[in-house]
Each structure stands twice: as C-alpha cells, then as structure tokens.
Short mmCIF file of C-alpha atoms and ligand atoms in Angstrom, two decimals:
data_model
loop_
_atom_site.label_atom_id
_atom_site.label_comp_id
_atom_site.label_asym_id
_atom_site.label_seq_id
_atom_site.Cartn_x
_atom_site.Cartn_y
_atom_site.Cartn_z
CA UNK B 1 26.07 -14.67 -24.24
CA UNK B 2 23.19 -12.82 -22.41
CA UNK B 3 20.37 -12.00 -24.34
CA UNK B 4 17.60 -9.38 -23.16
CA UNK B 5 13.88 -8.47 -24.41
CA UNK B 6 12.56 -4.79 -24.98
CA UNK B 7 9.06 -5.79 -24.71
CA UNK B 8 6.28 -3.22 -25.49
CA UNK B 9 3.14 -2.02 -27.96
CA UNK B 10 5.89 0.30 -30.07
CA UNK B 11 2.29 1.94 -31.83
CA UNK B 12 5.17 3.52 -33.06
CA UNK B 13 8.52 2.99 -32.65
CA UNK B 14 9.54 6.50 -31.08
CA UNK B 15 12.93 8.35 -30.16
CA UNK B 16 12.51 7.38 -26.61
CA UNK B 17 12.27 4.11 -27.29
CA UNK B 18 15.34 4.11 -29.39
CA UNK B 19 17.60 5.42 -26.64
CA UNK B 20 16.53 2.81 -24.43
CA UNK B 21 17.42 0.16 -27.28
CA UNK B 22 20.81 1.97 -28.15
CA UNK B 23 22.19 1.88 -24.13
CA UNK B 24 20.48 -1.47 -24.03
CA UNK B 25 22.19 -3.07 -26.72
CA UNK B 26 25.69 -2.07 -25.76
CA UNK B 27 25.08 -3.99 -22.28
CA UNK B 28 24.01 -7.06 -23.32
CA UNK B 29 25.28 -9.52 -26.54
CA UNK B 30 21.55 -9.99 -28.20
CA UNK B 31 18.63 -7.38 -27.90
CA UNK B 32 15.27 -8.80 -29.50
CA UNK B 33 12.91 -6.08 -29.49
CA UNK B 34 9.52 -8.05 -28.48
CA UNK B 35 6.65 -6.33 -30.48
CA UNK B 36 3.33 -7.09 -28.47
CA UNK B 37 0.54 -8.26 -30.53
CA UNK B 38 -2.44 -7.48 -27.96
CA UNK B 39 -6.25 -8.92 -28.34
CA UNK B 40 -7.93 -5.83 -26.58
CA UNK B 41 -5.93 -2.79 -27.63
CA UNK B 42 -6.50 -0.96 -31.00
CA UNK B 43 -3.09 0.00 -32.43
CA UNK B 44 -2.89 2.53 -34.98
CA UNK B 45 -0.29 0.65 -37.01
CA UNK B 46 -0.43 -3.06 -37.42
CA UNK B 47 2.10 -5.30 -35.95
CA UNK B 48 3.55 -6.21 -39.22
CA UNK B 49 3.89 -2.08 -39.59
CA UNK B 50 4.86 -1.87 -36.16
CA UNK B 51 7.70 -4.78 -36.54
CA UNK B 52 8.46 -3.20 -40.43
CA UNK B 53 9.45 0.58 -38.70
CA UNK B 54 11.18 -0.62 -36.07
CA UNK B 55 13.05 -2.87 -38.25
CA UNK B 56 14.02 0.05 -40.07
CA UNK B 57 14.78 2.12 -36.90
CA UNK B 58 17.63 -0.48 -35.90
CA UNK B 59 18.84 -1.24 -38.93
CA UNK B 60 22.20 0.18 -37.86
CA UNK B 61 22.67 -1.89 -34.65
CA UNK B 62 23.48 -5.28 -35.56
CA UNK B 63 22.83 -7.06 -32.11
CA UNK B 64 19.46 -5.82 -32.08
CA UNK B 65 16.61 -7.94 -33.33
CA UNK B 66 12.41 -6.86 -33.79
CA UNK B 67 10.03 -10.25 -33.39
CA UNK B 68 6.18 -9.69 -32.79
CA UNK B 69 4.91 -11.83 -29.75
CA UNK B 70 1.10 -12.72 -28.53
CA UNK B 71 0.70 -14.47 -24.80
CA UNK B 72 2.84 -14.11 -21.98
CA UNK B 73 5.62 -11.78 -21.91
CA UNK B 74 7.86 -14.36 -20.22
CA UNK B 75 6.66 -17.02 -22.45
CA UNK B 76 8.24 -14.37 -25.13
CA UNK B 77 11.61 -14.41 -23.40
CA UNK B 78 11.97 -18.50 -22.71
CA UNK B 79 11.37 -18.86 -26.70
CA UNK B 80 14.10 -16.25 -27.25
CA UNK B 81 16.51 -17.77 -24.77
CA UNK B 82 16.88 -14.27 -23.04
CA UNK B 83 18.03 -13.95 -19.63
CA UNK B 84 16.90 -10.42 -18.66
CA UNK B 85 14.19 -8.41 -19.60
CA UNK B 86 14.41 -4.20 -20.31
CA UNK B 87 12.11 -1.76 -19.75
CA UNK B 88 12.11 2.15 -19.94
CA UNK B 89 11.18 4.18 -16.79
CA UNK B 90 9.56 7.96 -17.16
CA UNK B 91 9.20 9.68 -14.46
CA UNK B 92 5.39 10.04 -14.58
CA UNK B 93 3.16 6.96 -14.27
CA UNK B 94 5.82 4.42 -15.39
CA UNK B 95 7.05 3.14 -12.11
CA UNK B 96 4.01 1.59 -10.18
CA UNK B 97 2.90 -0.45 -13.27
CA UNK B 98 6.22 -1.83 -13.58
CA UNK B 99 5.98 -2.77 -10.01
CA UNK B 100 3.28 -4.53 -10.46
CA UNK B 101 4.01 -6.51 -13.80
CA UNK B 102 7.49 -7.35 -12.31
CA UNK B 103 5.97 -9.33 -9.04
CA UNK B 104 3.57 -11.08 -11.77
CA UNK B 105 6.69 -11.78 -14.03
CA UNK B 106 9.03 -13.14 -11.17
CA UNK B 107 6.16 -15.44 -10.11
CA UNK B 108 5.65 -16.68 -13.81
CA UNK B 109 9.36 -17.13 -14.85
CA UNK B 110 11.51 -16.30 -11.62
CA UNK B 111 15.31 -16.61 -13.67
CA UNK B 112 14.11 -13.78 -15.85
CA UNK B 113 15.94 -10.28 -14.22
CA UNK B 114 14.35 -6.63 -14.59
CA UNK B 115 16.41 -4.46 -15.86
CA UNK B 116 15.19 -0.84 -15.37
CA UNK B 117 16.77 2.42 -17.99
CA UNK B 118 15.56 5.70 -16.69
CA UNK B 119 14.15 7.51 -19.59
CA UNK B 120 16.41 10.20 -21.09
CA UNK B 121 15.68 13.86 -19.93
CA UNK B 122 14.50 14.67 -23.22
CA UNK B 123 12.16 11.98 -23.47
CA UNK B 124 10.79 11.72 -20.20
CA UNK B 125 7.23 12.95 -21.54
CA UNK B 126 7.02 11.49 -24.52
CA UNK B 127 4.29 8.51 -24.95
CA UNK B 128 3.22 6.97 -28.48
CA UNK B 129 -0.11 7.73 -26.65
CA UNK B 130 0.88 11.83 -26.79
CA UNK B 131 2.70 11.05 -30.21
CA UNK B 132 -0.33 10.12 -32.17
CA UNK B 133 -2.57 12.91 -30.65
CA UNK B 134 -0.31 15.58 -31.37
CA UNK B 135 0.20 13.80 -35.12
CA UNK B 136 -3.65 13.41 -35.37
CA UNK B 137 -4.02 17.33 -34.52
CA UNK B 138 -1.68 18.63 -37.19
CA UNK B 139 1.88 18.70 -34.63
CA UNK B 140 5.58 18.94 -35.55
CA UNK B 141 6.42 15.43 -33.97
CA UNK B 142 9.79 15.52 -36.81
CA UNK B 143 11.98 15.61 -33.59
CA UNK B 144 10.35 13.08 -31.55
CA UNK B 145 10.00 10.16 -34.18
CA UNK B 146 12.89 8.74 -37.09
CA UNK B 147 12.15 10.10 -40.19
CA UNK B 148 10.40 6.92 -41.74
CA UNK B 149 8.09 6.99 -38.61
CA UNK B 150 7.32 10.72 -39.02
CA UNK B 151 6.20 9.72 -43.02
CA UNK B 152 4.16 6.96 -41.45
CA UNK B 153 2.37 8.53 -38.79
CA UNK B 154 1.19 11.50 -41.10
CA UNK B 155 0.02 9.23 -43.86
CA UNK B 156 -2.06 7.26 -41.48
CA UNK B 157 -3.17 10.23 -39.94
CA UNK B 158 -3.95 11.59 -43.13
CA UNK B 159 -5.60 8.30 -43.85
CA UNK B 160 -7.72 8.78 -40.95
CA UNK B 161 -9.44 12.34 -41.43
P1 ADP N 1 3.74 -0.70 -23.20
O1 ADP N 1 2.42 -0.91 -23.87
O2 ADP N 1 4.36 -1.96 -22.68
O3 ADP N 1 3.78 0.43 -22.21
P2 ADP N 1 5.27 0.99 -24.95
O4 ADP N 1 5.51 0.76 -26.38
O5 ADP N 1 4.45 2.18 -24.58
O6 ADP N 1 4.67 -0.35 -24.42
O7 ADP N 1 6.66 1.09 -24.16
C1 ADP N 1 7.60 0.04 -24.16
C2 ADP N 1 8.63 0.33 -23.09
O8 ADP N 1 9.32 1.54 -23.40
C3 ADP N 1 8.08 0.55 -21.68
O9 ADP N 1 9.02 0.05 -20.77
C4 ADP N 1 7.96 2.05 -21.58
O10 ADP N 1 8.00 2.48 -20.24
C5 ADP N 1 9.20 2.46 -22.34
N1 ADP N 1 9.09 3.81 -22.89
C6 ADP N 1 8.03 4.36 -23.51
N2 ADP N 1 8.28 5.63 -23.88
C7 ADP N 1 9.54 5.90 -23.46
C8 ADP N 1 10.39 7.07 -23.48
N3 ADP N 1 9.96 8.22 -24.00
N4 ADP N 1 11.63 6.98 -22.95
C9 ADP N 1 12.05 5.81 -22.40
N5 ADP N 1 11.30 4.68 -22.31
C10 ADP N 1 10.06 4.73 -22.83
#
C-alpha cells in the first residue's frame, strides 16, 4: 500500500487544491493531507481551522486523510509511513521553488519520490495568497472555494474590517 503526502499552508483549503487531492487520491492507496504549521508565516485561519475545512472539504473521499505537521516536511512523511510526496504545479512561479525544495528533500530523506500534478487549466492562477485579497476587497470567490470555505473566508474577513 503506497501512501503519499499533500503537504502545504492550505490558508484555505481552495478548489485548486482539491483537484490535486481528487487525481491524487485515485493514484495512490492513502493520501494524508499534511497541514503545515509554520513559526514565521501569519495565516489567516488557524491550523486547527485550516485542518477543520479541509476536513470538511474531503469528507467524501475516504482514502484521504488532513494531519497538521511542524518541522521537516520529510520528517512529516517518515511519521506517516508515506512513500511519495505530491505537489501541485502552476504555471507561474511554482516550478523553480519546487526545484529547489526537491534537491533539499532528496538530500534529507532520499526514498521519498516527487510526484508533480500540473495544476488544472482553470486553476492555474489561483493562490490562497490572491484568494484572501480578492475576499478581503469585497470579491465573488463562490467559484473558487467549497461552500463552507466561502462562509469562512467572509466571516473572517468580515471579522477583520
Ligand atoms: P505552500 O505554502 O507549500 O505553497 P500552498 O497551500 O500554497 O502551500 O500549496 C500547497 C500545494 O498546492 C503546492 O504544491 C502548490 O503549488 C499547490 N497549489 C496551490 N494552488 C494550486 C492550484 N490552484 N492548483 C493546483 N495546485 C495548487
């Protein structure tokens, strides 16, 4: 049974995201979507909010598994047993930063594979970075986010002004 990570910040969860989980999970037996609890950044949501939506988000996939991690991401997938590691690829700025993390990664924990998706064309420029501004600034972001995330962001948003 090979079991994968979907590491990331998820600040949130967002429909990109999702269709990298969805074609992940049908390749390999467990998914375990690796929430990243980071010291330096300043999330808008929490990781317990961040682990809670995207909880929700795969609720209908039943190989597919949200954990929150701090440390090393490979430290993340020797705990978790997995063999492979997924990440999503835009078309932008995605590919160089990869690059980089992957030669750190092999060096740290050289069984653990990259496994690249390309980004769906309808997703390719959408960032949980662009998602908040646009939520922040009053935007329709219904078609970009699940529902439940949608309620979230505007509440917190809200919240915020
Ligand atoms: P990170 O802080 O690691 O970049 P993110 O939550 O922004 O975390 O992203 C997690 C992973 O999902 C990364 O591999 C990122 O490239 C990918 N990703 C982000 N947005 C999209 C999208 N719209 N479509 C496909 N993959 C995406």
């Amino acid at each position: 049974m090979t079991i994968a990570i979907y590491p990331g910040t998820f600040d949130p969860i967002t429909n990109g995201h999702l269709d990298i989980v969805a074609r992940a999970a049908k390749l390999f037996a467990k998914l375990v979507i690796g929430i990243y609890d980071s010291p330096d950044k300043q999330p808008l949501f929490t990781v317990a909010e961040r682990v809670e939506l995207a909880r929700e988000a795969v609720a209908n996939l039943p190989n597919v598994e949200v954990e929150s991690f701090s440390g090393l991401t490979v430290d993340f997938a020797k705990k978790v047993k997995a063999k492979a590691m997924v990440r999503g690829l835009r078309m932008s700025a995605d590919f160089e930063r990869e690059f980089d993390m992957a030669m750190m990664n092999k060096r740290l924990f050289p069984e653990l594979e990259l496994v690249c998706l390309m980004a769906n064309v309808e997703y390719q420029f959408l960032s949980s970075t662009l998602l908040k501004e646009a939520a922040n600034l009053g935007g329709d972001i219904s078609d970009l986010v699940p529902e439940h995330v949608a309620k979230a962001l505007r509440k917190r948003v809200k919240g915020k002004m």
